[in-house]
Short mmCIF file of C-alpha atoms and ligand atoms in Angstrom, two decimals:
data_model
loop_
_atom_site.label_atom_id
_atom_site.label_comp_id
_atom_site.label_asym_id
_atom_site.label_seq_id
_atom_site.Cartn_x
_atom_site.Cartn_y
_atom_site.Cartn_z
CA MET R 1 -67.05 18.81 61.66
CA ARG R 2 -65.36 17.76 58.43
CA HIS R 3 -61.49 17.66 58.60
CA VAL R 4 -59.54 19.01 55.58
CA THR R 5 -57.69 15.98 54.00
CA MET R 6 -54.76 18.07 52.72
CA ARG R 7 -53.56 21.72 52.53
CA PHE R 8 -50.65 23.22 50.69
CA ASP R 9 -48.94 26.49 51.53
CA GLY R 10 -46.24 26.69 48.75
CA SER R 11 -43.53 25.05 50.73
CA ARG R 12 -45.25 22.31 52.81
CA LEU R 13 -48.05 19.81 52.23
CA GLU R 14 -50.05 18.90 55.32
CA LEU R 15 -51.99 15.67 55.21
CA LEU R 16 -54.43 14.43 57.72
CA ASP R 17 -52.68 11.36 58.99
CA GLN R 18 -55.11 8.59 58.27
CA ARG R 19 -52.97 5.94 60.12
CA LEU R 20 -54.00 7.60 63.31
CA LEU R 21 -57.76 7.96 62.83
CA PRO R 22 -60.17 7.78 64.39
CA GLY R 23 -58.19 8.09 67.75
CA LYS R 24 -56.09 11.08 66.81
CA VAL R 25 -56.64 14.00 64.41
CA GLU R 26 -53.06 14.93 63.48
CA TYR R 27 -51.45 16.41 60.36
CA PHE R 28 -48.32 14.90 58.81
CA ARG R 29 -46.15 17.67 57.46
CA ALA R 30 -44.45 16.91 54.19
CA GLY R 31 -41.66 19.44 53.60
CA SER R 32 -40.16 17.60 50.52
CA TYR R 33 -41.32 15.32 47.74
CA ARG R 34 -39.55 12.43 49.55
CA ASP R 35 -41.92 12.97 52.50
CA VAL R 36 -44.83 12.74 50.07
CA VAL R 37 -43.51 9.55 48.60
CA TYR R 38 -43.30 8.15 52.20
CA ALA R 39 -46.82 9.41 52.99
CA ILE R 40 -48.40 7.67 49.93
CA LYS R 41 -46.53 4.42 50.46
CA GLU R 42 -47.27 4.29 54.19
CA MET R 43 -50.99 5.39 53.66
CA VAL R 44 -50.95 8.51 55.62
CA VAL R 45 -52.94 9.63 52.64
CA ARG R 46 -54.89 6.97 50.59
CA GLY R 47 -57.87 6.79 48.23
CA ALA R 48 -57.28 7.31 44.49
CA PRO R 49 -58.26 10.90 44.05
CA ALA R 50 -56.49 11.94 47.27
CA ILE R 51 -53.24 10.33 46.23
CA GLY R 52 -53.43 12.06 42.88
CA ALA R 53 -53.72 15.51 44.43
CA ALA R 54 -51.11 14.76 47.05
CA ALA R 55 -48.63 13.42 44.28
CA ALA R 56 -49.22 16.76 42.28
CA TYR R 57 -48.33 18.81 45.45
CA GLY R 58 -45.38 16.52 46.00
CA LEU R 59 -44.00 17.39 42.56
CA CYS R 60 -44.53 21.02 43.36
CA LEU R 61 -42.26 20.50 46.39
CA ALA R 62 -39.51 19.04 44.13
CA ALA R 63 -39.83 22.16 41.90
CA VAL R 64 -39.32 24.37 44.93
CA GLU R 65 -36.35 22.28 46.28
CA TYR R 66 -34.49 22.36 42.79
CA ARG R 67 -35.44 25.87 41.80
CA HIS R 68 -31.97 27.29 42.10
CA LEU R 69 -30.36 24.61 39.80
CA PRO R 70 -29.27 25.20 36.24
CA THR R 71 -31.95 24.02 33.77
CA GLY R 72 -30.33 20.67 32.79
CA GLU R 73 -29.75 19.58 36.34
CA PHE R 74 -33.06 20.77 37.33
CA GLN R 75 -34.79 18.68 34.65
CA GLN R 76 -32.77 15.61 35.65
CA LYS R 77 -33.73 15.81 39.36
CA PHE R 78 -37.35 16.86 38.56
CA ALA R 79 -37.62 13.59 36.40
CA VAL R 80 -36.38 11.50 39.30
CA ALA R 81 -38.85 12.94 41.68
CA LEU R 82 -41.59 12.38 39.13
CA ALA R 83 -40.68 8.74 38.72
CA GLU R 84 -40.42 8.24 42.58
CA LEU R 85 -43.82 9.75 43.09
CA ALA R 86 -45.39 7.76 40.22
CA ALA R 87 -44.01 4.43 41.64
CA THR R 88 -45.57 4.81 45.17
CA ARG R 89 -48.70 2.86 44.42
CA PRO R 90 -49.48 1.02 41.27
CA THR R 91 -53.30 0.50 40.99
CA ALA R 92 -54.91 4.01 41.39
CA VAL R 93 -54.64 5.75 37.98
CA ASN R 94 -55.32 9.14 39.37
CA LEU R 95 -51.71 9.24 40.65
CA VAL R 96 -50.08 9.04 37.15
CA TRP R 97 -52.90 11.04 35.63
CA ALA R 98 -52.26 14.03 38.06
CA LEU R 99 -48.51 13.77 37.63
CA LYS R 100 -48.81 13.75 33.88
CA ARG R 101 -50.85 16.97 34.04
CA LEU R 102 -47.94 18.66 35.71
CA GLU R 103 -45.32 16.96 33.56
CA SER R 104 -46.87 18.23 30.37
CA ILE R 105 -46.88 21.80 31.89
CA ALA R 106 -43.25 21.48 32.93
CA ASP R 107 -42.29 20.17 29.44
CA ALA R 108 -43.87 23.16 27.71
CA PHE R 109 -42.46 25.75 30.32
CA THR R 110 -39.72 27.89 28.68
CA GLY R 111 -38.86 30.08 31.71
CA ALA R 112 -36.26 29.61 34.38
CA PRO R 113 -36.68 26.69 36.89
CA ALA R 114 -37.23 29.32 39.60
CA ASP R 115 -40.45 30.32 38.02
CA LEU R 116 -41.88 26.87 37.52
CA ALA R 117 -43.00 26.06 40.96
CA GLY R 118 -45.74 28.64 41.05
CA VAL R 119 -47.09 27.49 37.63
CA LEU R 120 -47.19 23.89 38.91
CA GLU R 121 -48.78 24.89 42.12
CA ALA R 122 -51.62 26.56 40.11
CA GLU R 123 -52.11 23.24 38.20
CA ALA R 124 -52.10 21.20 41.37
CA ASP R 125 -54.71 23.62 42.92
CA ALA R 126 -56.78 23.10 39.73
CA ILE R 127 -56.57 19.31 40.12
CA ALA R 128 -57.80 19.70 43.81
CA ARG R 129 -60.51 22.10 42.87
CA GLN R 130 -61.80 19.95 39.99
CA ASP R 131 -61.80 16.91 42.20
CA ALA R 132 -64.02 18.74 44.79
CA GLU R 133 -66.27 19.85 42.12
CA ALA R 134 -66.51 16.54 40.45
CA ASN R 135 -67.39 14.94 43.90
CA ARG R 136 -70.21 17.40 44.39
CA ALA R 137 -71.53 16.67 40.82
CA MET R 138 -71.29 12.84 41.34
CA GLY R 139 -73.27 13.34 44.58
CA GLN R 140 -76.05 15.05 42.66
CA HIS R 141 -76.11 12.40 39.88
CA GLY R 142 -75.87 9.52 42.32
CA ASN R 143 -78.59 10.89 44.50
CA GLU R 144 -81.09 10.22 41.75
CA VAL R 145 -80.60 6.42 42.25
CA ILE R 146 -80.92 6.50 46.01
CA PRO R 147 -84.57 5.87 47.00
CA GLN R 148 -86.08 7.36 50.18
CA GLY R 149 -85.16 5.08 53.08
CA ALA R 150 -82.43 3.31 51.11
CA ARG R 151 -80.11 0.95 52.95
CA ILE R 152 -76.73 1.22 51.35
CA LEU R 153 -73.85 -1.22 51.49
CA THR R 154 -70.33 0.20 50.96
CA ILE R 155 -66.72 -1.02 51.32
CA CYS R 156 -63.46 0.80 52.08
CA ASN R 157 -63.44 4.57 52.48
CA THR R 158 -64.52 6.74 49.52
CA GLY R 159 -65.32 9.91 51.55
CA SER R 160 -63.63 13.19 52.03
CA LEU R 161 -60.66 11.50 53.39
CA ALA R 162 -60.15 9.56 50.08
CA THR R 163 -60.60 12.60 47.90
CA VAL R 164 -59.90 16.31 48.20
CA GLU R 165 -63.30 16.73 49.85
CA TRP R 166 -66.91 15.25 49.97
CA GLY R 167 -66.07 11.85 48.44
CA THR R 168 -67.20 9.59 45.59
CA ALA R 169 -69.46 6.77 46.80
CA LEU R 170 -69.61 8.33 50.27
CA GLY R 171 -70.14 11.65 48.55
CA VAL R 172 -73.38 10.16 47.12
CA VAL R 173 -74.31 9.08 50.71
CA ARG R 174 -73.62 12.61 51.90
CA THR R 175 -75.62 14.25 49.32
CA ALA R 176 -78.60 11.93 49.86
CA HIS R 177 -78.37 12.61 53.59
CA SER R 178 -78.19 16.40 53.06
CA ASP R 179 -81.15 16.07 50.75
CA GLY R 180 -83.14 14.93 53.78
CA LYS R 181 -83.30 11.24 52.69
CA ASP R 182 -83.69 8.84 55.48
CA ILE R 183 -80.81 6.50 54.54
CA HIS R 184 -78.87 3.89 56.43
CA VAL R 185 -75.36 2.82 55.59
CA PHE R 186 -73.79 -0.68 56.17
CA ALA R 187 -70.06 -0.13 56.07
CA CYS R 188 -67.82 -3.24 55.60
CA GLU R 189 -64.91 -3.00 57.89
CA THR R 190 -62.52 -3.74 54.99
CA ARG R 191 -59.81 -6.11 56.18
CA PRO R 192 -56.96 -6.02 56.47
CA ARG R 193 -56.38 -2.19 56.89
CA LEU R 194 -59.91 -1.51 58.13
CA GLN R 195 -60.61 1.61 56.19
CA GLY R 196 -64.34 1.00 56.54
CA ALA R 197 -64.20 0.60 60.36
CA SER R 198 -61.75 3.38 61.16
CA LEU R 199 -62.32 5.95 58.29
CA THR R 200 -65.87 5.44 56.86
CA MET R 201 -67.33 5.05 60.34
CA PHE R 202 -65.38 8.04 61.47
CA GLU R 203 -66.84 10.32 58.76
CA LEU R 204 -70.36 8.92 59.11
CA THR R 205 -70.31 9.37 62.90
CA GLU R 206 -69.01 12.89 62.63
CA GLU R 207 -71.84 13.73 60.09
CA GLN R 208 -74.34 11.77 62.12
CA ILE R 209 -75.37 9.72 59.16
CA PRO R 210 -77.09 6.54 60.49
CA ALA R 211 -74.70 3.61 59.92
CA THR R 212 -73.90 0.05 60.98
CA LEU R 213 -70.48 -1.45 60.88
CA VAL R 214 -70.29 -5.05 59.60
CA VAL R 215 -67.38 -7.52 59.14
CA ASP R 216 -66.75 -8.05 55.41
CA SER R 217 -68.27 -11.61 55.46
CA VAL R 218 -71.69 -10.30 56.72
CA ALA R 219 -72.45 -8.92 53.27
CA ALA R 220 -74.11 -12.16 51.88
CA THR R 221 -76.32 -12.46 55.13
CA LEU R 222 -77.43 -8.80 54.79
CA MET R 223 -78.42 -9.19 51.20
CA ASN R 224 -80.07 -12.53 51.81
CA GLN R 225 -82.08 -10.86 54.62
CA GLY R 226 -83.27 -8.31 52.25
CA LYS R 227 -81.49 -5.47 54.09
CA VAL R 228 -79.66 -3.97 51.24
CA ASP R 229 -81.22 -1.75 48.57
CA VAL R 230 -78.12 -0.56 46.74
CA VAL R 231 -74.43 -1.11 46.73
CA LEU R 232 -72.11 1.93 46.26
CA VAL R 233 -68.41 1.46 45.76
CA GLY R 234 -65.44 3.65 44.55
CA ALA R 235 -62.74 2.80 42.02
CA ASP R 236 -58.89 2.93 41.67
CA ARG R 237 -58.83 2.29 37.96
CA ILE R 238 -61.61 1.62 35.36
CA ALA R 239 -60.64 0.00 32.17
CA ALA R 240 -61.99 0.90 28.72
CA ASN R 241 -64.48 -1.90 28.85
CA GLY R 242 -65.84 -0.96 32.36
CA ASP R 243 -63.99 -3.55 34.36
CA THR R 244 -63.09 -1.87 37.68
CA ALA R 245 -60.36 -2.16 40.14
CA ASN R 246 -61.30 -1.30 43.63
CA LYS R 247 -60.61 -2.32 47.25
CA ILE R 248 -60.20 -6.13 47.67
CA GLY R 249 -63.66 -7.53 48.46
CA THR R 250 -65.50 -5.35 45.91
CA PHE R 251 -65.75 -8.17 43.26
CA MET R 252 -67.17 -10.39 45.85
CA LEU R 253 -69.88 -7.77 46.71
CA SER R 254 -70.73 -7.34 43.03
CA GLU R 255 -71.21 -11.15 42.71
CA LEU R 256 -73.56 -11.14 45.64
CA ALA R 257 -75.46 -8.06 44.34
CA ALA R 258 -75.91 -9.83 41.06
CA ARG R 259 -77.24 -12.97 42.80
CA PHE R 260 -79.66 -10.96 44.86
CA ASP R 261 -80.59 -8.56 42.02
CA ILE R 262 -79.36 -5.50 43.98
CA PRO R 263 -78.17 -2.50 42.00
CA PHE R 264 -74.48 -2.10 42.09
CA TYR R 265 -72.92 1.22 41.25
CA VAL R 266 -69.35 2.40 41.00
CA VAL R 267 -68.91 6.10 41.79
CA ALA R 268 -65.77 7.66 40.33
CA PRO R 269 -64.57 10.73 38.49
CA LEU R 270 -63.55 10.48 34.83
CA SER R 271 -59.93 10.80 36.00
CA THR R 272 -60.20 7.24 37.15
CA ILE R 273 -61.06 5.88 33.79
CA ASP R 274 -57.98 4.62 32.10
CA ASP R 275 -58.95 3.98 28.46
CA ASN R 276 -55.36 2.94 27.81
CA VAL R 277 -56.10 -0.39 29.38
CA ARG R 278 -58.56 -2.57 27.51
CA ASP R 279 -59.92 -4.62 30.37
CA GLY R 280 -59.30 -5.63 33.96
CA SER R 281 -56.62 -8.27 33.19
CA GLU R 282 -54.26 -5.43 32.19
CA ILE R 283 -54.61 -3.54 35.60
CA VAL R 284 -51.65 -3.94 37.88
CA ILE R 285 -52.91 -5.04 41.33
CA GLU R 286 -50.87 -3.96 44.25
CA GLU R 287 -49.78 -6.62 46.76
CA ARG R 288 -49.05 -5.44 50.18
CA SER R 289 -47.02 -6.78 53.15
CA GLY R 290 -48.33 -10.01 54.77
CA ARG R 291 -47.78 -8.29 58.02
CA GLU R 292 -51.06 -6.38 57.41
CA VAL R 293 -52.85 -9.71 57.78
CA THR R 294 -50.81 -11.47 60.40
CA HIS R 295 -50.73 -8.56 62.89
CA ILE R 296 -53.57 -6.63 64.36
CA GLN R 297 -52.41 -3.41 65.99
CA GLY R 298 -48.86 -4.69 66.09
CA VAL R 299 -49.95 -8.02 67.80
CA LEU R 300 -49.08 -11.26 65.87
CA VAL R 301 -52.40 -13.20 65.55
CA THR R 302 -51.14 -16.19 63.45
CA PRO R 303 -48.34 -18.69 63.94
CA PRO R 304 -45.12 -16.99 63.10
CA GLY R 305 -44.03 -17.11 59.53
CA VAL R 306 -47.17 -18.18 57.82
CA ASP R 307 -47.58 -17.60 54.11
CA VAL R 308 -49.94 -14.74 53.24
CA TYR R 309 -51.41 -13.49 50.01
CA ASN R 310 -52.48 -9.85 50.37
CA PRO R 311 -53.70 -8.20 47.21
CA ALA R 312 -54.99 -4.70 48.03
CA PHE R 313 -57.47 -4.59 45.18
CA ASP R 314 -59.53 -6.85 43.00
CA VAL R 315 -61.34 -6.34 39.58
CA THR R 316 -65.12 -6.24 39.30
CA PRO R 317 -66.15 -7.36 35.82
CA ALA R 318 -68.22 -4.74 33.88
CA GLU R 319 -71.14 -7.16 33.54
CA ASN R 320 -71.76 -6.85 37.38
CA ILE R 321 -71.95 -2.99 37.24
CA THR R 322 -75.29 -1.40 37.00
CA GLY R 323 -73.77 1.94 36.33
CA ILE R 324 -70.77 4.21 36.75
CA ILE R 325 -71.66 7.45 38.45
CA THR R 326 -69.39 10.22 37.15
CA GLU R 327 -69.43 13.91 37.23
CA GLN R 328 -70.91 13.88 33.75
CA GLY R 329 -73.89 11.64 34.71
CA ILE R 330 -74.42 7.96 35.07
CA LEU R 331 -72.89 5.69 32.60
CA ARG R 332 -74.96 2.65 31.76
CA PRO R 333 -74.33 -0.64 29.90
CA PRO R 334 -72.90 -1.07 27.47
CA LEU R 335 -70.10 0.54 29.45
CA ASP R 336 -67.40 0.30 26.75
CA ARG R 337 -69.51 2.39 24.44
CA GLU R 338 -70.35 4.92 27.13
CA ILE R 339 -66.66 5.23 28.29
CA ALA R 340 -65.48 5.75 24.65
CA ARG R 341 -68.21 8.61 24.37
CA VAL R 342 -67.23 10.34 27.51
CA LYS R 343 -63.41 9.93 27.25
CA GLY R 344 -63.64 10.83 23.55
CA GLY R 345 -65.24 14.13 24.46
CA GLN R 346 -62.49 15.17 26.99
O1 LIG I 1 -55.88 1.10 49.64
P1 LIG I 1 -56.71 2.33 49.76
O2 LIG I 1 -57.34 2.70 50.95
O3 LIG I 1 -56.04 3.54 49.05
O4 LIG I 1 -57.97 1.94 48.76
C1 LIG I 1 -58.91 2.90 48.43
C2 LIG I 1 -60.01 2.37 47.62
O5 LIG I 1 -60.02 1.21 47.21
C3 LIG I 1 -61.15 3.29 47.24
O6 LIG I 1 -62.37 2.66 47.01
C4 LIG I 1 -60.79 4.11 45.96
O7 LIG I 1 -59.49 4.54 45.96
C5 LIG I 1 -61.68 5.12 45.67
S1 LIG I 1 -61.61 6.45 46.82
C6 LIG I 1 -62.67 7.68 46.41
#
């Protein structure tokens, strides 16, 4: 059974609490935009498309909260809420992309503040619906590069939990499996937060898709043993030249894939492509608390006070990418030209 990642009823956003999975299936109830800010920062909800949709609903909650204020005061408080939501996590572009969609509607709105919330909710619903549709389309396009019997290596969680539903890289896995292909997934555990171990293995187990969990450093061995046919990863932000920010460790997998001549695909909706940044060097990489590394389930596993470097993402250079699987098809090198083509047509 697939669990709903988020649901919105006009006054409350419920988020499947991903901090508790796989042990507990519980929903976090966000009654205000501040709760949504907390949920994104603390990774109750995570994954680029999911935080974009959650932030959009968070802004709806701000519009509901301030609906009785005079226009000037409403606009001031609404702008603060928008800025706080936008600042929750820096790397995934879907967050600001979704907020900008709502902001431009609010800017053009000429009615009373009390009437804005409904209009914004319709746009947030559209973002959610379009994400789900994009994932299904990516699944179909991606399925074309998955051979019968494929052994697929992936990292982090890019499934229904990281999106509104279905998933990006894991969505391709889902489509190939539903298509009857006899596939096998190797899921990297994804230190330090273990999204691969706790979330990807949760989704694969629930759907009975054959899978093996490996620690991240097994990737080279697996590839050297000829056990990987294709690597599928998600993305948090793709630059105009195709350089791709994704979970820390992705760059390493891409280098290994290049060495062993294994196809390496990024699976992401067009909303993840940020053609305002020229290349990966311009992408802001989130650094998270050292505690994520020094502690495992609350237990200190290092000498106290050690220095830690904990970037949450890295950048895979475009040259290592075989193709970017989007809802409009597979973009193949030269990626800069293909990205300009699809983004120009939007
Ligand atoms: O830190 P996270 O768990 O939000 O990181 C998620 C990823 O890196 C995903 O690969 C990416 O957001 C794409 S999800 C479809």
